[in-house]
CSV table of C-alpha atoms in Angstrom, one decimal:
chain,number,residue,atom,x,y,z
A,77,UNK,CA,14.9,16.6,11.8
A,78,UNK,CA,14.8,15.7,8.2
A,79,UNK,CA,11.5,14.5,6.8
A,80,UNK,CA,10.9,10.8,6.1
A,81,UNK,CA,11.3,10.4,2.3
A,82,UNK,CA,8.7,8.0,1.0
A,83,UNK,CA,7.5,6.3,-2.2
A,84,UNK,CA,3.8,5.3,-2.2
A,85,UNK,CA,2.9,2.3,-4.3
A,86,UNK,CA,-0.9,2.2,-4.5
A,87,UNK,CA,-4.0,1.0,-6.3
A,88,UNK,CA,-6.6,3.7,-5.5
A,89,UNK,CA,-9.1,2.6,-4.0
A,90,UNK,CA,-11.1,4.5,-1.4
A,91,UNK,CA,-8.8,4.0,1.6
A,92,UNK,CA,-5.8,4.4,-0.8
A,93,UNK,CA,-7.1,7.9,-1.6
A,94,UNK,CA,-7.4,8.8,2.0
A,95,UNK,CA,-3.8,7.5,2.6
A,96,UNK,CA,-2.5,9.7,-0.2
A,97,UNK,CA,-4.4,12.7,1.1
A,98,UNK,CA,-3.0,12.1,4.6
A,99,UNK,CA,0.6,11.9,3.2
A,100,UNK,CA,0.2,15.1,1.2
A,101,UNK,CA,-1.3,16.9,4.2
A,102,UNK,CA,1.8,16.1,6.4
A,103,UNK,CA,4.1,18.9,7.5
A,104,UNK,CA,7.1,19.4,5.4
A,105,UNK,CA,9.4,18.3,8.2
A,106,UNK,CA,7.3,15.1,8.6
A,107,UNK,CA,7.2,13.6,5.1
A,108,UNK,CA,8.6,14.1,1.6
A,109,UNK,CA,6.7,12.1,-1.0
A,110,UNK,CA,9.0,11.4,-3.9
A,111,UNK,CA,6.9,9.1,-6.1
A,112,UNK,CA,3.4,7.7,-6.4
A,113,UNK,CA,3.8,4.4,-8.3
A,114,UNK,CA,0.5,3.0,-9.5
A,115,UNK,CA,-0.5,-0.6,-9.8
A,116,UNK,CA,-3.6,-2.6,-10.7
A,117,UNK,CA,-5.5,-4.0,-7.7
A,118,UNK,CA,-8.8,-2.5,-6.5
A,119,UNK,CA,-9.6,-1.7,-10.2
A,120,UNK,CA,-7.5,-1.9,-13.4
A,121,UNK,CA,-4.4,0.2,-13.5
A,122,UNK,CA,-5.6,2.9,-15.9
A,123,UNK,CA,-8.6,3.5,-13.7
A,124,UNK,CA,-6.3,3.7,-10.7
A,125,UNK,CA,-4.2,6.3,-12.5
A,126,UNK,CA,-7.2,8.3,-13.3
A,127,UNK,CA,-8.1,8.3,-9.6
A,128,UNK,CA,-4.7,9.8,-8.8
A,129,UNK,CA,-5.4,12.5,-11.4
A,130,UNK,CA,-8.8,13.2,-9.9
A,131,UNK,CA,-7.3,13.5,-6.4
A,132,UNK,CA,-4.7,16.1,-7.5
A,133,UNK,CA,-7.5,18.0,-9.3
A,134,UNK,CA,-9.5,18.1,-6.0
A,135,UNK,CA,-6.4,19.2,-4.0
A,136,UNK,CA,-5.8,22.0,-6.5
A,137,UNK,CA,-9.3,23.2,-6.2
A,138,UNK,CA,-9.1,23.0,-2.4
A,139,UNK,CA,-5.9,25.0,-2.2
A,140,UNK,CA,-7.4,27.7,-4.3
A,141,UNK,CA,-10.6,27.7,-2.2
A,142,UNK,CA,-8.6,27.9,1.1
A,143,UNK,CA,-6.5,30.8,-0.3
A,144,UNK,CA,-9.6,32.7,-1.4
A,145,UNK,CA,-11.2,32.3,2.0
A,146,UNK,CA,-8.1,33.3,4.0
A,147,UNK,CA,-7.4,29.9,5.3
A,148,UNK,CA,-4.2,28.0,5.7
A,149,UNK,CA,-3.5,26.3,2.4
A,150,UNK,CA,-2.0,23.2,4.1
A,151,UNK,CA,-0.5,20.4,2.0
A,152,UNK,CA,3.0,21.4,3.1
A,153,UNK,CA,4.8,18.3,1.8
A,154,UNK,CA,3.1,18.6,-1.6
A,155,UNK,CA,3.9,22.3,-1.8
A,156,UNK,CA,7.6,21.7,-1.0
A,157,UNK,CA,8.2,18.6,-3.3
A,158,UNK,CA,6.3,17.8,-6.5
A,159,UNK,CA,6.0,14.0,-6.6
A,160,UNK,CA,6.5,11.9,-9.8
A,161,UNK,CA,3.5,9.7,-10.8
A,162,UNK,CA,4.3,6.6,-12.7
A,163,UNK,CA,2.2,3.7,-13.9
A,164,UNK,CA,3.2,0.1,-13.2
A,165,UNK,CA,1.9,-3.4,-13.4
A,166,UNK,CA,-1.3,-4.2,-15.2
A,167,UNK,CA,-1.6,-7.7,-13.9
A,168,UNK,CA,-0.1,-10.1,-11.4
A,169,UNK,CA,3.2,-11.9,-12.1
A,170,UNK,CA,1.4,-15.2,-12.6
A,171,UNK,CA,-1.8,-15.4,-10.5
A,172,UNK,CA,-5.2,-15.0,-11.9
A,173,UNK,CA,-6.3,-11.4,-12.1
A,174,UNK,CA,-8.7,-10.3,-9.3
A,175,UNK,CA,-10.1,-6.8,-8.6
A,176,UNK,CA,-12.1,-5.4,-5.6
A,177,UNK,CA,-14.5,-3.3,-7.6
A,178,UNK,CA,-17.4,-5.1,-5.9
A,179,UNK,CA,-16.5,-3.0,-2.8
A,180,UNK,CA,-14.7,0.1,-4.2
A,181,UNK,CA,-17.0,0.5,-7.2
A,182,UNK,CA,-16.2,0.1,-10.9
A,183,UNK,CA,-14.2,3.3,-10.8
A,184,UNK,CA,-12.4,2.4,-7.6
A,185,UNK,CA,-13.8,5.5,-5.7
A,186,UNK,CA,-17.3,4.4,-4.8
A,187,UNK,CA,-18.8,4.9,-8.3
A,188,UNK,CA,-18.9,8.7,-7.9
A,189,UNK,CA,-17.5,9.2,-11.5
A,190,UNK,CA,-21.0,8.2,-12.5
A,191,UNK,CA,-23.1,9.4,-9.6
A,192,UNK,CA,-21.2,12.8,-9.3
A,193,UNK,CA,-19.7,13.4,-12.7
A,194,UNK,CA,-19.2,17.1,-11.8
A,195,UNK,CA,-16.5,16.1,-9.3
A,196,UNK,CA,-14.3,14.5,-11.9
A,197,UNK,CA,-11.8,16.4,-14.1
A,198,UNK,CA,-12.2,16.4,-17.8
A,199,UNK,CA,-8.6,15.6,-18.3
A,200,UNK,CA,-7.5,11.9,-18.4
A,201,UNK,CA,-4.2,10.2,-17.7
A,202,UNK,CA,-3.9,9.4,-21.4
A,203,UNK,CA,-4.2,13.1,-22.3
A,204,UNK,CA,-1.6,14.0,-19.7
A,205,UNK,CA,0.8,11.5,-21.2
A,206,UNK,CA,0.2,13.1,-24.6
A,207,UNK,CA,0.5,16.7,-23.5
A,208,UNK,CA,3.3,16.7,-21.0
A,209,UNK,CA,3.4,18.5,-17.7
A,210,UNK,CA,2.2,21.9,-18.8
A,211,UNK,CA,-1.5,22.5,-18.6
A,212,UNK,CA,-3.0,25.9,-19.7
A,213,UNK,CA,0.3,27.6,-18.9
A,214,UNK,CA,0.5,26.4,-15.3
A,215,UNK,CA,2.4,23.6,-13.6
A,216,UNK,CA,0.7,20.5,-12.3
A,217,UNK,CA,1.0,19.4,-8.7
A,218,UNK,CA,2.8,16.3,-9.9
A,219,UNK,CA,5.2,15.2,-12.6
A,220,UNK,CA,3.9,12.5,-14.9
A,221,UNK,CA,6.4,9.8,-16.0
A,222,UNK,CA,6.4,7.5,-19.0
A,223,UNK,CA,8.9,5.2,-17.3
A,224,UNK,CA,7.4,2.1,-15.8
A,225,UNK,CA,6.8,2.5,-12.0
A,226,UNK,CA,9.2,-0.2,-10.9
A,227,UNK,CA,12.0,1.5,-12.8
A,228,UNK,CA,11.2,4.8,-11.2
A,229,UNK,CA,11.4,3.1,-7.8
A,230,UNK,CA,14.9,1.9,-8.7
A,231,UNK,CA,15.9,5.3,-10.0
A,232,UNK,CA,14.9,7.0,-6.8
A,233,UNK,CA,16.7,4.4,-4.6
A,234,UNK,CA,19.8,4.9,-6.7
A,235,UNK,CA,19.7,8.7,-6.5
A,236,UNK,CA,19.3,8.7,-2.7
A,237,UNK,CA,21.6,7.4,0.0
A,238,UNK,CA,20.9,3.9,1.4
A,239,UNK,CA,18.5,3.8,4.3
A,240,UNK,CA,16.9,7.2,3.4
A,241,UNK,CA,13.8,6.2,1.4
A,242,UNK,CA,10.9,4.2,2.7
A,243,UNK,CA,8.6,2.4,0.3
A,244,UNK,CA,4.9,2.3,1.4
A,245,UNK,CA,3.2,-0.5,-0.5
A,246,UNK,CA,-0.6,-0.5,0.0
A,247,UNK,CA,-1.6,-2.5,-3.1
A,248,UNK,CA,-0.5,-5.8,-4.6
A,249,UNK,CA,3.3,-6.1,-4.5
A,250,UNK,CA,3.8,-6.7,-8.2
A,251,UNK,CA,5.8,-3.4,-8.7
A,252,UNK,CA,7.9,-4.3,-5.7
A,253,UNK,CA,8.7,-7.8,-7.1
A,254,UNK,CA,9.5,-6.4,-10.5
A,255,UNK,CA,11.9,-3.9,-9.1
A,256,UNK,CA,13.5,-6.5,-6.8
A,257,UNK,CA,14.0,-8.9,-9.7
A,258,UNK,CA,15.5,-6.3,-12.0
A,259,UNK,CA,18.0,-5.0,-9.5
A,260,UNK,CA,17.9,-6.6,-6.1
A,261,UNK,CA,20.9,-4.7,-4.7
A,262,UNK,CA,19.4,-1.3,-5.5
A,263,UNK,CA,16.0,-2.4,-4.1
A,264,UNK,CA,17.8,-3.4,-0.9
A,265,UNK,CA,18.9,0.3,-0.4
A,266,UNK,CA,15.4,1.0,0.9
A,267,UNK,CA,15.2,2.1,4.5
A,268,UNK,CA,12.2,-0.1,5.0
A,269,UNK,CA,9.2,-1.4,3.0
A,270,UNK,CA,6.0,-0.7,4.8
A,271,UNK,CA,3.4,-3.2,3.5
A,272,UNK,CA,-0.4,-3.2,4.0
A,273,UNK,CA,-1.1,-6.9,3.6
A,274,UNK,CA,-1.6,-10.3,5.2
A,275,UNK,CA,-3.7,-11.8,7.9
A,276,UNK,CA,-1.9,-13.7,10.6
A,277,UNK,CA,-4.4,-14.5,13.4
A,278,UNK,CA,-7.3,-12.7,11.7
A,279,UNK,CA,-9.6,-14.1,9.1
A,280,UNK,CA,-9.1,-13.0,5.5
A,281,UNK,CA,-11.1,-10.3,3.7
A,282,UNK,CA,-11.1,-11.9,0.3
A,283,UNK,CA,-11.1,-15.6,1.2
A,284,UNK,CA,-11.4,-17.2,4.6
A,285,UNK,CA,-7.6,-17.2,4.9
A,286,UNK,CA,-6.2,-14.4,2.7
A,287,UNK,CA,-6.1,-10.6,2.7
A,288,UNK,CA,-6.8,-9.0,-0.7
A,289,UNK,CA,-3.4,-7.5,-1.5
A,290,UNK,CA,-1.5,-10.7,-0.7
A,291,UNK,CA,-4.1,-12.8,-2.6
A,292,UNK,CA,-4.0,-10.6,-5.6
A,293,UNK,CA,-0.3,-11.4,-6.3
A,294,UNK,CA,0.8,-14.1,-3.8
A,295,UNK,CA,3.9,-14.8,-5.8
A,296,UNK,CA,5.0,-11.2,-5.7
A,297,UNK,CA,4.5,-11.1,-2.0
A,298,UNK,CA,6.5,-14.3,-1.4
A,299,UNK,CA,9.3,-13.0,-3.6
A,300,UNK,CA,9.5,-9.6,-1.8
A,301,UNK,CA,9.4,-11.2,1.7
A,302,UNK,CA,12.1,-13.6,0.7
A,303,UNK,CA,14.5,-10.7,0.6
A,304,UNK,CA,14.1,-10.4,4.4
A,305,UNK,CA,15.5,-14.0,4.8
A,306,UNK,CA,19.1,-14.8,5.7
A,307,UNK,CA,18.9,-17.2,2.8
A,308,UNK,CA,16.2,-16.1,0.3
A,309,UNK,CA,16.2,-19.3,-1.7
A,310,UNK,CA,14.8,-21.2,1.3
A,311,UNK,CA,11.4,-19.4,1.0
A,312,UNK,CA,11.2,-18.6,-2.7
A,313,UNK,CA,7.8,-19.6,-4.3
A,314,UNK,CA,7.9,-22.6,-6.7
A,315,UNK,CA,8.0,-21.7,-10.4
A,316,UNK,CA,4.4,-21.3,-11.6
A,317,UNK,CA,3.4,-23.6,-14.4
A,318,UNK,CA,2.8,-22.3,-17.9
A,319,UNK,CA,-0.8,-21.6,-18.8
A,320,UNK,CA,-2.7,-24.6,-20.1
A,321,UNK,CA,-1.8,-25.4,-23.8
A,322,UNK,CA,1.3,-23.1,-23.7
A,323,UNK,CA,5.0,-23.9,-23.4
A,324,UNK,CA,7.1,-22.3,-20.7
A,325,UNK,CA,8.6,-19.0,-21.8
A,326,UNK,CA,12.2,-19.1,-23.1
A,327,UNK,CA,13.9,-17.2,-21.5
A,328,UNK,CA,11.6,-17.3,-18.5
A,329,UNK,CA,10.2,-14.0,-17.2
A,330,UNK,CA,12.6,-12.1,-14.8
A,331,UNK,CA,10.5,-12.9,-11.7
A,332,UNK,CA,11.0,-16.6,-12.2
A,333,UNK,CA,14.8,-16.6,-11.5
A,334,UNK,CA,16.4,-16.9,-8.1
A,335,UNK,CA,18.1,-13.9,-6.4
A,336,UNK,CA,21.9,-13.9,-6.4
A,337,UNK,CA,23.2,-16.3,-3.8
A,338,UNK,CA,25.1,-13.5,-2.0
A,339,UNK,CA,23.3,-10.3,-1.2
A,340,UNK,CA,24.7,-7.4,0.7
A,341,UNK,CA,21.9,-7.1,3.2
A,342,UNK,CA,18.4,-8.2,4.1
A,343,UNK,CA,15.2,-6.2,3.3
A,344,UNK,CA,13.6,-4.5,6.2
A,345,UNK,CA,9.9,-5.1,5.9
A,346,UNK,CA,7.2,-3.8,8.3
A,347,UNK,CA,3.9,-5.5,7.8
A,348,UNK,CA,0.5,-3.9,8.6
A,349,UNK,CA,-1.8,-6.9,8.6
A,350,UNK,CA,-5.5,-7.1,9.1
A,351,UNK,CA,-4.8,-8.1,12.7
A,352,UNK,CA,-4.1,-4.4,13.3
A,353,UNK,CA,-5.7,-2.5,10.4
A,354,UNK,CA,-9.2,-4.1,10.9
A,355,UNK,CA,-9.5,-2.2,14.2
A,356,UNK,CA,-8.7,1.3,13.1
A,357,UNK,CA,-12.1,2.6,11.9
A,358,UNK,CA,-13.6,5.7,10.6
A,359,UNK,CA,-17.2,5.5,11.9
A,360,UNK,CA,-20.1,7.1,10.1
A,361,UNK,CA,-21.3,9.0,13.1
A,362,UNK,CA,-17.8,10.5,13.8
A,363,UNK,CA,-17.4,11.2,10.1
A,364,UNK,CA,-20.7,13.0,9.7
A,365,UNK,CA,-20.0,15.1,12.9
A,366,UNK,CA,-16.6,16.3,11.6
A,367,UNK,CA,-17.6,16.7,8.0
A,368,UNK,CA,-21.0,18.5,8.2
A,369,UNK,CA,-19.6,22.0,8.9
A,370,UNK,CA,-16.8,21.8,6.5
A,371,UNK,CA,-19.0,20.5,3.7
A,372,UNK,CA,-21.5,23.3,4.5
A,373,UNK,CA,-18.6,25.8,4.0
A,374,UNK,CA,-18.3,24.6,0.4
A,375,UNK,CA,-14.8,23.0,0.7
A,376,UNK,CA,-14.2,21.3,-2.6
A,377,UNK,CA,-12.1,18.5,-1.0
A,378,UNK,CA,-14.6,17.9,1.8
A,379,UNK,CA,-17.4,17.7,-0.8
A,380,UNK,CA,-15.4,15.1,-2.7
A,381,UNK,CA,-14.4,13.0,0.3
A,382,UNK,CA,-18.0,13.1,1.6
A,383,UNK,CA,-19.3,11.7,-1.6
A,384,UNK,CA,-16.8,8.9,-1.7
A,385,UNK,CA,-16.9,7.9,1.9
A,386,UNK,CA,-20.7,8.3,2.4
A,387,UNK,CA,-21.2,6.0,-0.6
A,388,UNK,CA,-18.8,3.5,0.9
A,389,UNK,CA,-20.6,3.5,4.2
A,390,UNK,CA,-23.7,2.6,2.3
A,391,UNK,CA,-21.9,-0.3,0.6
A,392,UNK,CA,-20.5,-1.6,3.9
A,393,UNK,CA,-24.1,-1.5,5.4
A,394,UNK,CA,-25.3,-3.9,2.6
A,395,UNK,CA,-22.4,-6.3,3.2
A,396,UNK,CA,-22.3,-6.5,7.0
A,397,UNK,CA,-25.0,-8.4,9.0
A,398,UNK,CA,-25.1,-6.6,12.3
A,399,UNK,CA,-23.9,-3.1,11.7
A,400,UNK,CA,-26.0,-0.1,10.7
A,401,UNK,CA,-26.4,3.6,11.1
A,402,UNK,CA,-23.7,5.7,12.8
A,403,UNK,CA,-21.9,2.5,13.9
A,404,UNK,CA,-20.9,1.6,10.3
A,405,UNK,CA,-17.2,1.8,10.1
A,406,UNK,CA,-14.7,2.0,7.2
A,407,UNK,CA,-11.5,0.2,8.0
A,408,UNK,CA,-8.4,2.4,7.6
A,409,UNK,CA,-6.1,-0.2,6.2
A,410,UNK,CA,-3.9,2.0,4.0
A,411,UNK,CA,-3.9,5.3,5.9
A,412,UNK,CA,-2.5,3.5,8.9
A,413,UNK,CA,0.7,2.9,7.0
A,414,UNK,CA,1.0,6.6,6.4
A,415,UNK,CA,0.4,7.4,10.0
A,416,UNK,CA,3.3,5.2,10.9
A,417,UNK,CA,5.5,6.9,8.4
A,418,UNK,CA,4.6,10.3,9.9
A,419,UNK,CA,4.9,9.4,13.6
A,420,UNK,CA,6.3,5.9,13.8
A,421,UNK,CA,9.9,6.9,14.6
A,422,UNK,CA,9.0,9.6,17.2
A,423,UNK,CA,6.0,8.1,19.0
A,424,UNK,CA,6.9,5.3,21.4
A,425,UNK,CA,3.3,4.0,21.3
A,426,UNK,CA,4.0,2.2,18.0
A,427,UNK,CA,4.9,-1.4,18.6
A,428,UNK,CA,6.7,-3.5,16.0
A,429,UNK,CA,7.3,-7.2,16.5
A,430,UNK,CA,10.5,-8.0,14.8
A,431,UNK,CA,11.9,-11.1,13.0
A,432,UNK,CA,8.7,-13.1,12.5
A,433,UNK,CA,9.0,-16.0,10.0
A,434,UNK,CA,5.8,-15.2,8.1
A,435,UNK,CA,5.5,-17.0,4.7
A,436,UNK,CA,3.0,-16.7,1.9
A,437,UNK,CA,1.2,-19.7,0.4
A,438,UNK,CA,1.3,-19.4,-3.4
A,439,UNK,CA,0.3,-22.9,-4.6
A,440,UNK,CA,-2.7,-24.0,-2.4
A,441,UNK,CA,-6.0,-24.7,-4.0
A,442,UNK,CA,-8.0,-23.0,-1.2
A,443,UNK,CA,-5.2,-21.1,0.6
A,444,UNK,CA,-3.5,-18.9,-2.0
A,445,UNK,CA,-2.3,-15.7,-0.3
A,446,UNK,CA,-2.5,-17.2,3.2
A,447,UNK,CA,0.1,-16.0,5.6
A,448,UNK,CA,1.6,-18.9,7.6
A,449,UNK,CA,3.5,-18.9,10.9
A,450,UNK,CA,4.9,-21.8,12.9
A,451,UNK,CA,2.9,-22.0,16.1
A,452,UNK,CA,4.8,-25.0,17.4
A,453,UNK,CA,6.9,-24.7,20.5
A,454,UNK,CA,9.8,-26.7,19.0
A,455,UNK,CA,13.4,-25.6,19.8
A,456,UNK,CA,15.2,-23.7,17.0
A,457,UNK,CA,18.2,-25.4,15.4
A,458,UNK,CA,21.5,-23.5,15.6
A,459,UNK,CA,23.2,-25.4,12.8
A,460,UNK,CA,23.7,-23.7,9.4
A,461,UNK,CA,22.6,-26.7,7.4
A,462,UNK,CA,20.3,-25.5,4.6
A,463,UNK,CA,19.4,-28.8,3.2
A,464,UNK,CA,15.9,-30.1,4.0
A,465,UNK,CA,15.8,-32.1,7.2
A,466,UNK,CA,13.2,-34.9,7.4
A,467,UNK,CA,12.0,-33.8,10.8
A,468,UNK,CA,11.7,-30.2,9.7
A,469,UNK,CA,9.9,-30.0,6.4
A,470,UNK,CA,10.2,-26.5,5.2
A,471,UNK,CA,13.1,-25.7,7.4
A,472,UNK,CA,10.8,-23.8,9.8
A,473,UNK,CA,13.1,-24.6,12.8
A,474,UNK,CA,16.4,-23.4,11.4
A,475,UNK,CA,17.7,-20.0,12.4
A,476,UNK,CA,19.2,-19.7,9.0
A,477,UNK,CA,16.0,-20.2,7.0
A,478,UNK,CA,12.6,-18.5,6.7
A,479,UNK,CA,11.6,-14.9,6.4
A,480,UNK,CA,12.3,-12.2,9.0
A,481,UNK,CA,9.4,-9.7,8.9
A,482,UNK,CA,8.5,-6.9,11.2
A,483,UNK,CA,4.8,-6.6,12.0
A,484,UNK,CA,2.9,-3.8,13.6
A,485,UNK,CA,1.2,-5.0,16.8
A,486,UNK,CA,0.4,-1.7,18.5
A,487,UNK,CA,-0.4,1.9,17.5
A,488,UNK,CA,-0.9,5.2,19.4
A,489,UNK,CA,-4.7,4.5,19.5
A,490,UNK,CA,-7.3,2.7,17.6
A,491,UNK,CA,-10.0,5.1,18.7
A,492,UNK,CA,-8.2,8.3,17.7
A,493,UNK,CA,-7.1,7.7,14.2
A,494,UNK,CA,-10.4,8.6,12.4
A,495,UNK,CA,-10.5,12.1,13.8
A,496,UNK,CA,-6.7,12.5,13.3
A,497,UNK,CA,-7.0,11.6,9.6
A,498,UNK,CA,-9.8,14.0,8.9
A,499,UNK,CA,-8.4,16.8,11.0
A,500,UNK,CA,-5.0,16.5,9.2
A,501,UNK,CA,-6.4,16.4,5.7
A,502,UNK,CA,-9.0,19.1,6.1
A,503,UNK,CA,-7.1,21.4,8.4
A,504,UNK,CA,-9.9,21.2,11.0
C-alpha cells in the first residue's frame, strides 16, 4: 500500500511539535511528509519557524544517539523523504492578530529556549536562509524554501496526481485561504484537508464560543470551508471593512474576491473540532511513567520533550481549577489529526460524519470564530433557487447552499492515544 502523502501546515506550538514528531516517526509505508508549511498562530511566524529548526536539530541528535547505542533509528518517513520547509503568513487576512503565547510560552514551546538554552540550536532560520541547505558539509533533514508557503502548497498539488496529497492544517487557515484564492482549481486537487479547528457542541477555548485556530483567522476558515459547498458564494464571508481612517485597497487583496462561479469539484474537508480533540489527553501520570526510563537513558529527544511537556503541565495546573498532580492532562488537538492520517483509512473505528453544514461567524462582536449549525428540524428544500428566501434567512434549508464538511466523531480510543503517541515517537 502506498503511503499517505501529506502536507503539514502548522504554527508550533507544543502540541504541534508532538504532531510533527508523530508524523516523522511513522513507518515509510504509512506516511510521506512532503512539506511543512509554517504560519503564525501560537506565536509569531519567525518564532514558529525557529521551533521547526529546533525540532529537526533534536531529531538529528536523537538519531545519532540511537545509532551509537545500537537502537533502531526510527523516523522512517523522514529518512525516506526529506520534506521542504516553507514560511507563510505573518498575520490573518483581515482579523486582529492574536497569539496563544500565554499558554505555549513566548517561544511557543513552553519557554524552554530561556529555561533550557542548552536544548536550542545555535543556528537560526534566518541563518539557514542565508547559507542554503549545506551545513558543515552534511545535509540537513529538511530542504528550506524561500518560496511563500501557500505557493509551495500549490506547487506540490500541481506536481502530484489529484486525490493523492492530504493537507493537514493544524494552525490558523491563512495559508490555505491564500492558496485557494491564488489558484482554486489547483487547491481542489487535494485528496482532503484535515483541519484541527472549531467547536460545535463544545465550549470554546479562546472565547466562550470559539476555538483558537478558527478565531485567529475566521475569514480564512470561512473562505476555505466555502469550497466544500455546492455553491461557494452562498457562504462566503462579507468583505471586511477597511481599517479606520484608510480607504479600501484598489485593487482589493486577492482573498476579497469571489471564487469562480464554476468549479470542477468540491473540497473534501475533515474537521477535528474540540468536541473530539478535548478528550484525547496525555496525562502527567502516564507521561512520567513512560518517560522516566527513557530520559534516564539520556535520549536527547526524550530530554527535550520532557522539558517542554512537563513545563506545559505546570502551566495547565495554574489555569485549571479542579485538576492537579498526575491527573493534569495536555489535550492532543493537533497530534490527533496525524493519527487519523496514519490509520484513518485502515482502522474502521474512525467515525467521520459527512456533509454537515457548518459555518463560521466572521462579523459578530462577541461570536467571531464561532461554528454554527442549524439545529432546527425543518424540512430541507429540494429546489435549486439560490436567491434568499424570506422564510429561510441564510439559505440554511436549501440542499444547494451551505457548507458540506466532514467531522470526526469517533476514534480508535480516547484512552490509548497518549501511550500510542509516546511509544511511536520514542520507539518504546
